[in-house]
Each structure stands twice: as C-alpha cells, then as structure tokens.
PDB file of C-alpha atoms in Angstrom:
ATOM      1  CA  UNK A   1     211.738 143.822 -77.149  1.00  0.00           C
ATOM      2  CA  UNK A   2     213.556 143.410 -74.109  1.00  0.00           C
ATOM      3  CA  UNK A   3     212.146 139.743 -72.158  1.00  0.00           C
ATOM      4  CA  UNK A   4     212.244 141.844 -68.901  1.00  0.00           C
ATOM      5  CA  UNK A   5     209.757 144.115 -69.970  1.00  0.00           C
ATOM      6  CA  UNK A   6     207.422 141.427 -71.482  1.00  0.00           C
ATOM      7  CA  UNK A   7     204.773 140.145 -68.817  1.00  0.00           C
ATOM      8  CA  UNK A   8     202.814 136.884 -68.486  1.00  0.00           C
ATOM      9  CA  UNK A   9     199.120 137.523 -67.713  1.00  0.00           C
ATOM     10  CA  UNK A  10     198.739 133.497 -67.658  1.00  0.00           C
ATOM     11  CA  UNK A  11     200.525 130.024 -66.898  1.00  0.00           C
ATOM     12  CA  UNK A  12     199.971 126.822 -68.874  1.00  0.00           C
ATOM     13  CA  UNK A  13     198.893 123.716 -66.599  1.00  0.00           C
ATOM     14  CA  UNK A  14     200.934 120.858 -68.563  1.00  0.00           C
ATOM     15  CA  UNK A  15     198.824 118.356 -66.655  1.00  0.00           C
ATOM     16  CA  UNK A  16     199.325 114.681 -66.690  1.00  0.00           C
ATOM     17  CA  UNK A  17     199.800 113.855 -70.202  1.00  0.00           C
ATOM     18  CA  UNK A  18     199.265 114.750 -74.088  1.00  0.00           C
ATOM     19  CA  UNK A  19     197.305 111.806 -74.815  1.00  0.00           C
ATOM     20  CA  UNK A  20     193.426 112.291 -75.508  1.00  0.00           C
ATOM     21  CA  UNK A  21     192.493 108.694 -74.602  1.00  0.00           C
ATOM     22  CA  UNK A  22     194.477 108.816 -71.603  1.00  0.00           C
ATOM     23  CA  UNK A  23     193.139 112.426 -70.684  1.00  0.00           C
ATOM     24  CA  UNK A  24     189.201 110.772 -71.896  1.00  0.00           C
ATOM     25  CA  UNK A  25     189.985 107.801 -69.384  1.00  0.00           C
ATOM     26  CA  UNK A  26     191.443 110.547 -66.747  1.00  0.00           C
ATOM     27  CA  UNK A  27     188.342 112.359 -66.905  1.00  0.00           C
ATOM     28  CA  UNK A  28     186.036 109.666 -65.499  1.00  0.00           C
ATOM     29  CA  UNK A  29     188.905 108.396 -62.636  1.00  0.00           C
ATOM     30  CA  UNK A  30     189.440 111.841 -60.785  1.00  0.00           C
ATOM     31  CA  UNK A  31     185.816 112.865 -61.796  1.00  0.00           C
ATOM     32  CA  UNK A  32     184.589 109.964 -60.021  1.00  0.00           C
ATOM     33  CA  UNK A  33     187.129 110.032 -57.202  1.00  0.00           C
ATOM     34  CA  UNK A  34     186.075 113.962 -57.099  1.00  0.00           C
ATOM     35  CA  UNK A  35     182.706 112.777 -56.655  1.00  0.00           C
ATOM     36  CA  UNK A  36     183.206 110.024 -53.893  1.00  0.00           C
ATOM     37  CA  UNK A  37     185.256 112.709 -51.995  1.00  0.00           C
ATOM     38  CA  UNK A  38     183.078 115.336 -51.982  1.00  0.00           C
ATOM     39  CA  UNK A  39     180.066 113.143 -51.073  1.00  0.00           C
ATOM     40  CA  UNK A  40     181.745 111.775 -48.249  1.00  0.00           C
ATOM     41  CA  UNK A  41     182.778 114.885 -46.508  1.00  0.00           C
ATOM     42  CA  UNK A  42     179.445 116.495 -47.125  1.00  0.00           C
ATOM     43  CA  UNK A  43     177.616 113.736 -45.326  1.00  0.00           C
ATOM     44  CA  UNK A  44     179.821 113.777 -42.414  1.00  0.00           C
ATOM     45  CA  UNK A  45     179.218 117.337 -42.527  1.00  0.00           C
ATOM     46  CA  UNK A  46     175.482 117.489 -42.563  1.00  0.00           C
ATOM     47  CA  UNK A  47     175.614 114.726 -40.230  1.00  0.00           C
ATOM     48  CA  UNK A  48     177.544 116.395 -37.846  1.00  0.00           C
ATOM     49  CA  UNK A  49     175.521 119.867 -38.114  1.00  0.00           C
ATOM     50  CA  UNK A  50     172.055 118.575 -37.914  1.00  0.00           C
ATOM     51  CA  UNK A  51     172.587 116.000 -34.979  1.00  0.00           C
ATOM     52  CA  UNK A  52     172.755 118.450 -31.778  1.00  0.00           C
ATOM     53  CA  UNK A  53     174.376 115.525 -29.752  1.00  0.00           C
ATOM     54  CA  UNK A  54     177.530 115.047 -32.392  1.00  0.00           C
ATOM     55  CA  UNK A  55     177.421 118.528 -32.740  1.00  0.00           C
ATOM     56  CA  UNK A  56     177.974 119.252 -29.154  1.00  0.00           C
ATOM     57  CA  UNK A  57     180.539 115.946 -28.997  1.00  0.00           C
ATOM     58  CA  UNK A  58     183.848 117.584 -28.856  1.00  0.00           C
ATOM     59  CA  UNK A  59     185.461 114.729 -31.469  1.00  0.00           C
ATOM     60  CA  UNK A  60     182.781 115.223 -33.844  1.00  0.00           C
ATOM     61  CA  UNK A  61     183.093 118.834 -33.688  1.00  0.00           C
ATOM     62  CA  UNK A  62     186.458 118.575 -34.728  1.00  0.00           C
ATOM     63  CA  UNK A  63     185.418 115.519 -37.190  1.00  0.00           C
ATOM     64  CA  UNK A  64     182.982 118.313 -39.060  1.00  0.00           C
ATOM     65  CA  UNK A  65     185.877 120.646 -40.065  1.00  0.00           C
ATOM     66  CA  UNK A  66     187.981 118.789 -40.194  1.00  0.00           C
ATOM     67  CA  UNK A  67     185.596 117.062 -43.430  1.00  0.00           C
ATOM     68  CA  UNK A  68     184.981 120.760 -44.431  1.00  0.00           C
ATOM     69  CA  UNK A  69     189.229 121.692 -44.872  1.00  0.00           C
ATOM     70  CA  UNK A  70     189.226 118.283 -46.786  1.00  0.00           C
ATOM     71  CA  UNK A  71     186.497 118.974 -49.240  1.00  0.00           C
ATOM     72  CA  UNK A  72     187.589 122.639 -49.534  1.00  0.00           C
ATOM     73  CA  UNK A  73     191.305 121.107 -50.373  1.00  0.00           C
ATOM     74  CA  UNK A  74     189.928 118.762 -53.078  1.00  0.00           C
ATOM     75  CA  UNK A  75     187.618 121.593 -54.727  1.00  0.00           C
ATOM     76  CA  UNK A  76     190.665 124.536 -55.198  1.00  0.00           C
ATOM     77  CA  UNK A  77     192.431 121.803 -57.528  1.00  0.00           C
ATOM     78  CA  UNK A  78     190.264 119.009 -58.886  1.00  0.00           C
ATOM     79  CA  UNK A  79     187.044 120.657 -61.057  1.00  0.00           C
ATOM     80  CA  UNK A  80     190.067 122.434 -63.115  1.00  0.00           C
ATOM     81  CA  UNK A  81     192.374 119.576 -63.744  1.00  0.00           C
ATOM     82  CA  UNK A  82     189.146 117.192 -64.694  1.00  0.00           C
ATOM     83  CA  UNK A  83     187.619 120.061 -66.696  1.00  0.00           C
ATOM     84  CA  UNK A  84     191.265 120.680 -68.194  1.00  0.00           C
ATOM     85  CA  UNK A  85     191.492 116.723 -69.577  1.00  0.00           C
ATOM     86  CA  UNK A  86     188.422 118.281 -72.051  1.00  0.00           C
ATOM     87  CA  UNK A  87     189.963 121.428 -73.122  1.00  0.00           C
ATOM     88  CA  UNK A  88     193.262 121.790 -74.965  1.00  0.00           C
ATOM     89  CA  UNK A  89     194.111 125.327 -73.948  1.00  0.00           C
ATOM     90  CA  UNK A  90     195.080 124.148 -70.295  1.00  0.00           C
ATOM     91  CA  UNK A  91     195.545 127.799 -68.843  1.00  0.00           C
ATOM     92  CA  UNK A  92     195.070 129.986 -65.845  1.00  0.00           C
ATOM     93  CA  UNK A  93     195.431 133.627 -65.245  1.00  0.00           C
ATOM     94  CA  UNK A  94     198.189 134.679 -63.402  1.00  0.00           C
ATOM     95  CA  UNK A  95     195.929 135.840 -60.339  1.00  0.00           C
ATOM     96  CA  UNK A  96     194.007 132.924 -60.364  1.00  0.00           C
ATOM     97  CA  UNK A  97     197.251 131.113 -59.728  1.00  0.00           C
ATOM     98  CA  UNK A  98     198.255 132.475 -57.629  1.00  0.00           C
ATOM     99  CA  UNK A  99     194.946 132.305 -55.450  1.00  0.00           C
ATOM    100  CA  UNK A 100     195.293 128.775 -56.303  1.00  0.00           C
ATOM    101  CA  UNK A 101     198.486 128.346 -54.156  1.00  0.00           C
ATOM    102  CA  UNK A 102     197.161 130.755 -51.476  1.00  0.00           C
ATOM    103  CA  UNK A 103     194.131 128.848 -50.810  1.00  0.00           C
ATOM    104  CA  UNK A 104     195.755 125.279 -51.134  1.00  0.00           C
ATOM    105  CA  UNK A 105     198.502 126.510 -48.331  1.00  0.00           C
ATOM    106  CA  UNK A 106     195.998 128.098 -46.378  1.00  0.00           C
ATOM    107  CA  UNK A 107     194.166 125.277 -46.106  1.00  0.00           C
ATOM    108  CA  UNK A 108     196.870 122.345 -46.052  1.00  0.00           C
ATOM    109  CA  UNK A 109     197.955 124.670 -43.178  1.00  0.00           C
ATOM    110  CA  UNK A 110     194.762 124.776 -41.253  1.00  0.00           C
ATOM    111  CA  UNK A 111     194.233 120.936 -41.814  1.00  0.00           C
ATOM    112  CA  UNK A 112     198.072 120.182 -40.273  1.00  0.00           C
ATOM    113  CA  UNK A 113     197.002 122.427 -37.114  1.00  0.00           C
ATOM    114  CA  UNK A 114     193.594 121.233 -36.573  1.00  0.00           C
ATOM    115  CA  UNK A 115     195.368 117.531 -36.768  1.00  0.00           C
ATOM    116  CA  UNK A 116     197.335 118.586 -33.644  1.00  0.00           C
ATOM    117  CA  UNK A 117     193.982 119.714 -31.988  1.00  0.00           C
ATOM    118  CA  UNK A 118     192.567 116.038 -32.720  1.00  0.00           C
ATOM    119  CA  UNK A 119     195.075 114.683 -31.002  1.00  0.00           C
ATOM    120  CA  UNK A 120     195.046 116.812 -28.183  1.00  0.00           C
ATOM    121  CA  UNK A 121     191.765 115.809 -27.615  1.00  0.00           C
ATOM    122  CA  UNK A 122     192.147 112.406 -28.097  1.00  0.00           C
ATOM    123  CA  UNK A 123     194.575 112.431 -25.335  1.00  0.00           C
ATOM    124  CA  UNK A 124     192.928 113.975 -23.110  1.00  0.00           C
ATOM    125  CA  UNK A 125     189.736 111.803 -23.667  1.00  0.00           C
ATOM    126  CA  UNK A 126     191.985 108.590 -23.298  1.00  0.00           C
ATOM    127  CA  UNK A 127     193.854 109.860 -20.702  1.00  0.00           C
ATOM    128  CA  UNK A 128     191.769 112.028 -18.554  1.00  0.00           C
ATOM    129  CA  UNK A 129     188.307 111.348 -19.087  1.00  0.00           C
ATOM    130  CA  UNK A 130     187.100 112.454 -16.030  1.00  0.00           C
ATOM    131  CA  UNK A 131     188.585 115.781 -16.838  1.00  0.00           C
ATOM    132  CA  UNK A 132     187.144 115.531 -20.763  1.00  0.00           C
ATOM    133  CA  UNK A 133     183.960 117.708 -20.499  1.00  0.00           C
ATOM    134  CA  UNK A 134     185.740 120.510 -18.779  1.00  0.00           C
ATOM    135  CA  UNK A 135     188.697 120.557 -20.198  1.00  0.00           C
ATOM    136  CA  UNK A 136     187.471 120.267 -24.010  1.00  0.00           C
ATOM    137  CA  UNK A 137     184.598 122.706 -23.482  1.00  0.00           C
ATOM    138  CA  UNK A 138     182.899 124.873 -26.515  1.00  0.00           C
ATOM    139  CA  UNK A 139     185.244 127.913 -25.699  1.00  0.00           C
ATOM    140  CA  UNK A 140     188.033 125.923 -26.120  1.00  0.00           C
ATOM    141  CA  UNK A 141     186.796 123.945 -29.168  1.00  0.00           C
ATOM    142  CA  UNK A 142     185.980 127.505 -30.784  1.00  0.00           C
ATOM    143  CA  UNK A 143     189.325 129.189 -29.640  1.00  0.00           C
ATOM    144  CA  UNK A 144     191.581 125.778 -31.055  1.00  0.00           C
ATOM    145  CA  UNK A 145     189.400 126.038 -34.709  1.00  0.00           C
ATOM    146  CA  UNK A 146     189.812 129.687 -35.035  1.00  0.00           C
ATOM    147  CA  UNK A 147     193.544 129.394 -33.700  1.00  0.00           C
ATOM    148  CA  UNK A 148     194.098 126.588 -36.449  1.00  0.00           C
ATOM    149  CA  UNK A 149     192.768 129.034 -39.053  1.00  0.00           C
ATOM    150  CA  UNK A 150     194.722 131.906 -37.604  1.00  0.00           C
ATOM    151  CA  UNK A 151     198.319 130.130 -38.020  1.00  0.00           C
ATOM    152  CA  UNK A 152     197.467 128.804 -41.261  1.00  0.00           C
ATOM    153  CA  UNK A 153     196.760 132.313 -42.802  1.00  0.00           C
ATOM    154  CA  UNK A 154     200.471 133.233 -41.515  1.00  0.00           C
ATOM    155  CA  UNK A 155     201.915 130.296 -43.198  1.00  0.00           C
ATOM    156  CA  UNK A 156     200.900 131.493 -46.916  1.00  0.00           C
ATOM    157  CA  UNK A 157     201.161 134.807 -46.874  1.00  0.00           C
ATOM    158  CA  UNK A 158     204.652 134.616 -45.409  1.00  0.00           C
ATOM    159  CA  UNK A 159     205.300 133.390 -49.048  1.00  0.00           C
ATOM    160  CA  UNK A 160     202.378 135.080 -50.761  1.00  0.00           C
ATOM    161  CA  UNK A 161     203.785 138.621 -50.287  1.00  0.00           C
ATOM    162  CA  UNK A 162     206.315 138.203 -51.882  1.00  0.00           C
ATOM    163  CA  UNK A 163     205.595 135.665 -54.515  1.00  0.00           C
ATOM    164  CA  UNK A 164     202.883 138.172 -56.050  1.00  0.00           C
ATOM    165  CA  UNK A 165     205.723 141.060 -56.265  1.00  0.00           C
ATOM    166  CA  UNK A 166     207.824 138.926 -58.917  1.00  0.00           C
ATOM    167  CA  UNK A 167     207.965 139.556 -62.371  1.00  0.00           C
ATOM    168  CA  UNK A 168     206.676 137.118 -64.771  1.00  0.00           C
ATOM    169  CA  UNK A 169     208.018 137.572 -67.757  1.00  0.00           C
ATOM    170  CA  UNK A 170     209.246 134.356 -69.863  1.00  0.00           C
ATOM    171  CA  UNK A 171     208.280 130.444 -69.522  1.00  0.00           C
ATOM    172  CA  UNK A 172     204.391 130.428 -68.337  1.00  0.00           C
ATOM    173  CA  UNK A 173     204.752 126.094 -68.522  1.00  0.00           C
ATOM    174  CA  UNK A 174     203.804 124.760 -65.198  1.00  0.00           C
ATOM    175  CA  UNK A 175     204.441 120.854 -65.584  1.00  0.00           C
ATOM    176  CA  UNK A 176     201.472 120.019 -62.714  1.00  0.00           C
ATOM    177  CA  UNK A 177     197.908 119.622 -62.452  1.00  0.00           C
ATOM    178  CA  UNK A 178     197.932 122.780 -60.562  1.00  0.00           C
ATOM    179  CA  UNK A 179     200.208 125.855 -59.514  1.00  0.00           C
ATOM    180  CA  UNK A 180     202.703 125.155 -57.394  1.00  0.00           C
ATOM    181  CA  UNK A 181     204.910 127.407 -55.233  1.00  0.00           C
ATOM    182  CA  UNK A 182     208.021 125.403 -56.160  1.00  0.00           C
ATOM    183  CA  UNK A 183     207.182 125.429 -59.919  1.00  0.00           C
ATOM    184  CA  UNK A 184     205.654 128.914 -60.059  1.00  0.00           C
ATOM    185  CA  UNK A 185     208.539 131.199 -58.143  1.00  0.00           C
ATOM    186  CA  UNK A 186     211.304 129.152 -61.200  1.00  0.00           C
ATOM    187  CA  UNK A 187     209.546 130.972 -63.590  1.00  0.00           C
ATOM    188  CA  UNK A 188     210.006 134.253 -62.173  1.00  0.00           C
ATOM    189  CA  UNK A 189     212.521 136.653 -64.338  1.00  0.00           C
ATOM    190  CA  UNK A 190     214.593 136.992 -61.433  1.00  0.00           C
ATOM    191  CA  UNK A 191     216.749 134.788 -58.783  1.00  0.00           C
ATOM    192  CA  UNK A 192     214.635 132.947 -56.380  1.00  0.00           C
ATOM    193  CA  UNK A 193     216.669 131.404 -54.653  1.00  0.00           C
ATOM    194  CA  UNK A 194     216.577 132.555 -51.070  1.00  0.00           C
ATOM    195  CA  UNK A 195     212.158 132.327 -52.023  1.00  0.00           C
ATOM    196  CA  UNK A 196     212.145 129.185 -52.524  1.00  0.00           C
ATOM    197  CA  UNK A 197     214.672 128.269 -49.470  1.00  0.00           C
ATOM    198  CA  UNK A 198     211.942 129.814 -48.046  1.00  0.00           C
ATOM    199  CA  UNK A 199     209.224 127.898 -49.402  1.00  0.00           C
ATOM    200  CA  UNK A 200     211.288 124.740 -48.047  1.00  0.00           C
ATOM    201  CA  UNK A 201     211.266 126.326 -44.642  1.00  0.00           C
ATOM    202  CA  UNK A 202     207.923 127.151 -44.242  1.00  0.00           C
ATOM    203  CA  UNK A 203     206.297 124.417 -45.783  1.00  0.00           C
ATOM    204  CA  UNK A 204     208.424 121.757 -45.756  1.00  0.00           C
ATOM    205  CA  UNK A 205     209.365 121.993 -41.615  1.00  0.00           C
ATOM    206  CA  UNK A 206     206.136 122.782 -41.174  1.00  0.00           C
ATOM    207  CA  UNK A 207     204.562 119.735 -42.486  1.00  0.00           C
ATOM    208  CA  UNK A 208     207.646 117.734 -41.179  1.00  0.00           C
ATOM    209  CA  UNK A 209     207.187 119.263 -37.820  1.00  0.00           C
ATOM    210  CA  UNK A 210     203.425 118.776 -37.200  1.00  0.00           C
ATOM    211  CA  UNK A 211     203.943 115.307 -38.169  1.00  0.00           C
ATOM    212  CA  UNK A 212     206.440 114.606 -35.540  1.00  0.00           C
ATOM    213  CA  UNK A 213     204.330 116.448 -32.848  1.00  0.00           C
ATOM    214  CA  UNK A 214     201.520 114.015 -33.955  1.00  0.00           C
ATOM    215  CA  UNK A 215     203.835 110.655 -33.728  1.00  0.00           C
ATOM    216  CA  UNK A 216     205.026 112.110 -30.295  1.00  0.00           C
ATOM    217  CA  UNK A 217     201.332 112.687 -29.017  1.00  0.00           C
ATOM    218  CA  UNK A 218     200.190 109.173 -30.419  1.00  0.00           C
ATOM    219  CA  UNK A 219     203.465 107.665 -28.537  1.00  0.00           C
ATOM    220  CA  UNK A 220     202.563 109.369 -25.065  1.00  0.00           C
ATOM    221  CA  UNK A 221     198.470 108.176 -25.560  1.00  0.00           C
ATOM    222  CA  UNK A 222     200.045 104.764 -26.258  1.00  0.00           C
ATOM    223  CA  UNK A 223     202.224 104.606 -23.169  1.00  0.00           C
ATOM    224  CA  UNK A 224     200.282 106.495 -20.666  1.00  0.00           C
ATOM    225  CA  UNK A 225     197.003 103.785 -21.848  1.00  0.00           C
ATOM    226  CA  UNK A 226     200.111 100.768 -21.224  1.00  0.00           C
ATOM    227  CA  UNK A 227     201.170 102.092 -17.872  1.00  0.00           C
ATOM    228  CA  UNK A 228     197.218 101.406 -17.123  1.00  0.00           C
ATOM    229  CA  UNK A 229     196.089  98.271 -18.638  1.00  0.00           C
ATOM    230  CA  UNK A 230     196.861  96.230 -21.381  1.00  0.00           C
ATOM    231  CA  UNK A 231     193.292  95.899 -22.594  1.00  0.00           C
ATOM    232  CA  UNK A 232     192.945  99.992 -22.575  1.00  0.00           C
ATOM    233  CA  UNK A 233     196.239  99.513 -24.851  1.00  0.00           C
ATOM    234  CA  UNK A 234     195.013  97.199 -27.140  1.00  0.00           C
ATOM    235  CA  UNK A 235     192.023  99.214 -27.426  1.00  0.00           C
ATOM    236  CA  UNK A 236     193.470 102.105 -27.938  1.00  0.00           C
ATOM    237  CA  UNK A 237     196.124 100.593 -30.229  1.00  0.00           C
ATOM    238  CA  UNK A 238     193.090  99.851 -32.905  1.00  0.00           C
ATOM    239  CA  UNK A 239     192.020 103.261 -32.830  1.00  0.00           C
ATOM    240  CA  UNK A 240     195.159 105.007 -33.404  1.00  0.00           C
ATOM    241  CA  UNK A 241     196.648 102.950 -35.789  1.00  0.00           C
ATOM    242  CA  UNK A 242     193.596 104.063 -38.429  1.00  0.00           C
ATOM    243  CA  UNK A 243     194.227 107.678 -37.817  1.00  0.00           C
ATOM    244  CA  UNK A 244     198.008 107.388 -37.791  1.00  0.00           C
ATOM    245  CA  UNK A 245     197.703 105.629 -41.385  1.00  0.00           C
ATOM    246  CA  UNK A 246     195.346 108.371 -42.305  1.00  0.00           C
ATOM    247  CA  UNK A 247     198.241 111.190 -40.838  1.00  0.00           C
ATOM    248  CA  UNK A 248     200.873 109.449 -42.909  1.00  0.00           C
ATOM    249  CA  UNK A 249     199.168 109.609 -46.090  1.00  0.00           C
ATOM    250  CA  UNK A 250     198.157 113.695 -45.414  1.00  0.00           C
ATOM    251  CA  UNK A 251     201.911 114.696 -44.763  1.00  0.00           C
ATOM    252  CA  UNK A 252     203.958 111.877 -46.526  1.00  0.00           C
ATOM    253  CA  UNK A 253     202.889 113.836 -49.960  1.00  0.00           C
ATOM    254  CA  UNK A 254     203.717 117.365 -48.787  1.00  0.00           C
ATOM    255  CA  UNK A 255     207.526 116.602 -46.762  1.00  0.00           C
ATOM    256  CA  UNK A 256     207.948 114.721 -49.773  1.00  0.00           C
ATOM    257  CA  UNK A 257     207.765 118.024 -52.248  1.00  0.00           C
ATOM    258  CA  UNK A 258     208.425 120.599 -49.940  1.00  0.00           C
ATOM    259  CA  UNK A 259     211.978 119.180 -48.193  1.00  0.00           C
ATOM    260  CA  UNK A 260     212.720 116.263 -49.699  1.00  0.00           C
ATOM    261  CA  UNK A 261     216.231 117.752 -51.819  1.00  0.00           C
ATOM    262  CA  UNK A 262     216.150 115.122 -54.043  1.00  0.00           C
ATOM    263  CA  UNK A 263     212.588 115.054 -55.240  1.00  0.00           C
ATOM    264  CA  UNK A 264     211.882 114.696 -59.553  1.00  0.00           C
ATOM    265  CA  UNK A 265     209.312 116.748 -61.244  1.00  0.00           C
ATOM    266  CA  UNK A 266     207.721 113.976 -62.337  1.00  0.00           C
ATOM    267  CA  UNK A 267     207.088 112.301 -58.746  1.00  0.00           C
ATOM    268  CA  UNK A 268     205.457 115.401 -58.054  1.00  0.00           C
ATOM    269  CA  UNK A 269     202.919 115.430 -60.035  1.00  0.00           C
ATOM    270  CA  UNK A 270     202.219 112.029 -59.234  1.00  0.00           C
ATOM    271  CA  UNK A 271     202.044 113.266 -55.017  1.00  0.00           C
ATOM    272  CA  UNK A 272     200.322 116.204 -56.332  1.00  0.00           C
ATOM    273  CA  UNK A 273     197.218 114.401 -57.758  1.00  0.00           C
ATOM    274  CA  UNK A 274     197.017 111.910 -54.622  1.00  0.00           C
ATOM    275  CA  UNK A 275     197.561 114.683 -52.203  1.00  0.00           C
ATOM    276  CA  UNK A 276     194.487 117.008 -54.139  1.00  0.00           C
ATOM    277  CA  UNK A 277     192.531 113.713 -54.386  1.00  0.00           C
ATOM    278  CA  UNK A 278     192.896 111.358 -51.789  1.00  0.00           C
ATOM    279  CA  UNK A 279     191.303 112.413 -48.292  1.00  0.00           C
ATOM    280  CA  UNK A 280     190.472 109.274 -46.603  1.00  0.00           C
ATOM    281  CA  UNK A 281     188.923 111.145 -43.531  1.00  0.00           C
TER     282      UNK A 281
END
C-alpha cells in the first residue's frame, strides 16, 4: 500500500526514558511537583476571589489569573506524562494532540501578554501613583485580561489551521513528554518547511519580543524611580529583581526551542518538562 494513503490516528509520547525504575522514581518527582504547583496557584486563587479588597486591588487582580494561566499550563501536560511513567503504551490520538499544542500556545500566549499588563501596572503604580486608581480602573483591568486572551487565541491558530490540514501518514514517534509543534509538523508526509519557519516566527519572536518589552519596561521603572530618590530605587530594585528572575525562567525555556537554530532534541525535552512544571508565580 502506498505510505501516502496510510493515516496515523495516534502519536507515541517517547517520554523521558525506557527505564521502569527511573520512570517509578519519575512518577513521585513531577507527581509531587504537580501537586505543589497546583496547590499553590489554587490558594492564590481562592485567596484572591474570596477577599473583596485583593479582589478589587488592581495587582492582585492580575496576580489571580495570572495563577489561573499557570495552573491551566501545568494541567494540559503534566497528569499525562506522570500517568504515562505507569503505562507502557505511551500514546495519544491524533486530535488530542493536537488540542494539546493548541491549548499549551494559547495559553503560553495569554501568560506572555498578561506579563506585559503586570508591568504596565507596575509602572504606573511606581511611577504615578497618584494617577493609579484612575488609570488602572476595573474597565481597564477587564479590557487588558480579555485583550491578553484575545491575542493569544491569534497566536495558535495562525499555526493551528494549518497544522490540522497535514497528512499524517508515517513516523507517529514524538521524542517529548508532550506534542510539540516543532516535533509534530516533521512528521507530516509532506514538506514543512515554510510551517515550521513559521512556527519560529510566531512563537519564537513572540516570546523573544515580549521579553524584551518586559526588560525595557523594568529599565524605564528603574530609572524613572532613580531620577527620584535613591531609596525609592533601592526599593524598587528588590521588587523587580524577584519578578524579573521569575520572567527569565517563563521565556528562557520557550526562545530557547522556538528560535534558538541550534537547539538538540534532547535539550528540549529537558526545557520542556521545566517549562510544563516549573511556575514559580
């Protein structure tokens, strides 16, 4: 039979290795970490909901979904690679994969713009307070969440639509914990190459240029707070330095797989489980 006419229903998730103590061991680590990550966002969550002054607190508006993209993030990934270290048929249909990478782009993409918004309202608490409350109003917090969540649904299906239209028809091995675009569209049983420059264009600039935009607006905070009084910069030093270590962590992973030419398989996957894992917010 010809291979073109063949075609895959599912992918095989090669996970992080073949070992069954390793994958027993595994289990507990990311199950646990799972675990931690989950509980943490929830309580800011709840936290945030159920107090009516942090609720009405612009920062902690932002704070609560900005816990709820995180935990969302971890859960598209995590409960299938730990259940996955217990099963040895590590497989997923072909439309669950491909929801997999919707959902993990739509979200990443959300997170990156909702990032911006936290700085824009840092720097306009820091640097106009007096102008704060009317500035950083309810309408406005609404609008910027629903804007975040707007530009984010662009950024997948830009690749989406046409990433569902390709023919699967030969190798189903995807050597991650999860579907990837990268991984996924080199499978198809056609050339991909202008997809997956693409992919690099979307995601990859994207990521790279939200971080800049972030360094820039923690660089203007820094100096306009300087310009005022050193005390206000050591102060505000303190604060940013937490949440710029936190920013480097989010997008180091992704402008790492998505632009980074050079980038191995195998320091993927490693990014790839810290990035689905690791949300220190």
């Amino acid at each position: 039979m010809d291979i073109m006419n063949r075609s895959t229903s599912e992918f095989v998730l090669l996970g992080l290795t073949n070992t069954q103590e390793l994958e027993i061991f595994f289990f507990f680590i990311f199950l646990l970490a799972y675990a931690v990550t989950v509980a943490g966002n929830l309580l800011i969550m709840v936290t945030v909901t159920f107090d009516s002054l942090l609720y009405s607190t612009p920062m902690y508006f932002l704070l609560g979904n900005l816990s709820f993209l995180d935990m969302s993030i971890s859960t598209i990934a995590t409960p299938k690679m730990v259940t996955d270290f217990l099963r040895e048929n590590k497989t997923i249909s072909l439309w669950g994969c491909m929801a997999q990478m919707f959902f993990l782009h739509l979200l990443g993409g959300s997170e990156m713009t909702l990032l911006i918004v936290i700085a824009v309202d840092w720097y306009i608490a820091i640097c106009k307070p007096l102008h704060y409350t009317s500035i950083m109003n309810r309408r406005v917090l609404v609008g910027s969440v629903l804007l975040s969540w707007a530009v984010s649904f662009v950024h997948p299906m830009s690749q989406m639509v046409f990433t569902i239209t390709l023919p699967f028809c030969g190798p189903n091995r995807v050597d991650n914990i999860f579907c990837d675009l990268p991984l996924v569209l080199k499978l198809a049983c056609m050339e991909t190459y202008v997809l997956e420059l693409l992919v690099t264009a979307d995601s990859g600039l994207l990521s790279f240029i939200c971080f800049i935009l972030l360094l820039i607006s923690y660089t203007v905070i820094l100096v306009s707070v300087r310009c005022r009084s050193s005390g206000g910069l050591s102060k505000a030093l303190s604060t940013l330095s937490a949440h710029i270590s936190v920013v480097t962590l989010f997008f180091g992973p992704c402008i790492f797989i998505y632009a980074w030419p050079f980038s191995s398989f195998s320091v993927d996957k490693f990014l790839s489980v810290f990035y689905s894992l690791s949300h220190p917010y």
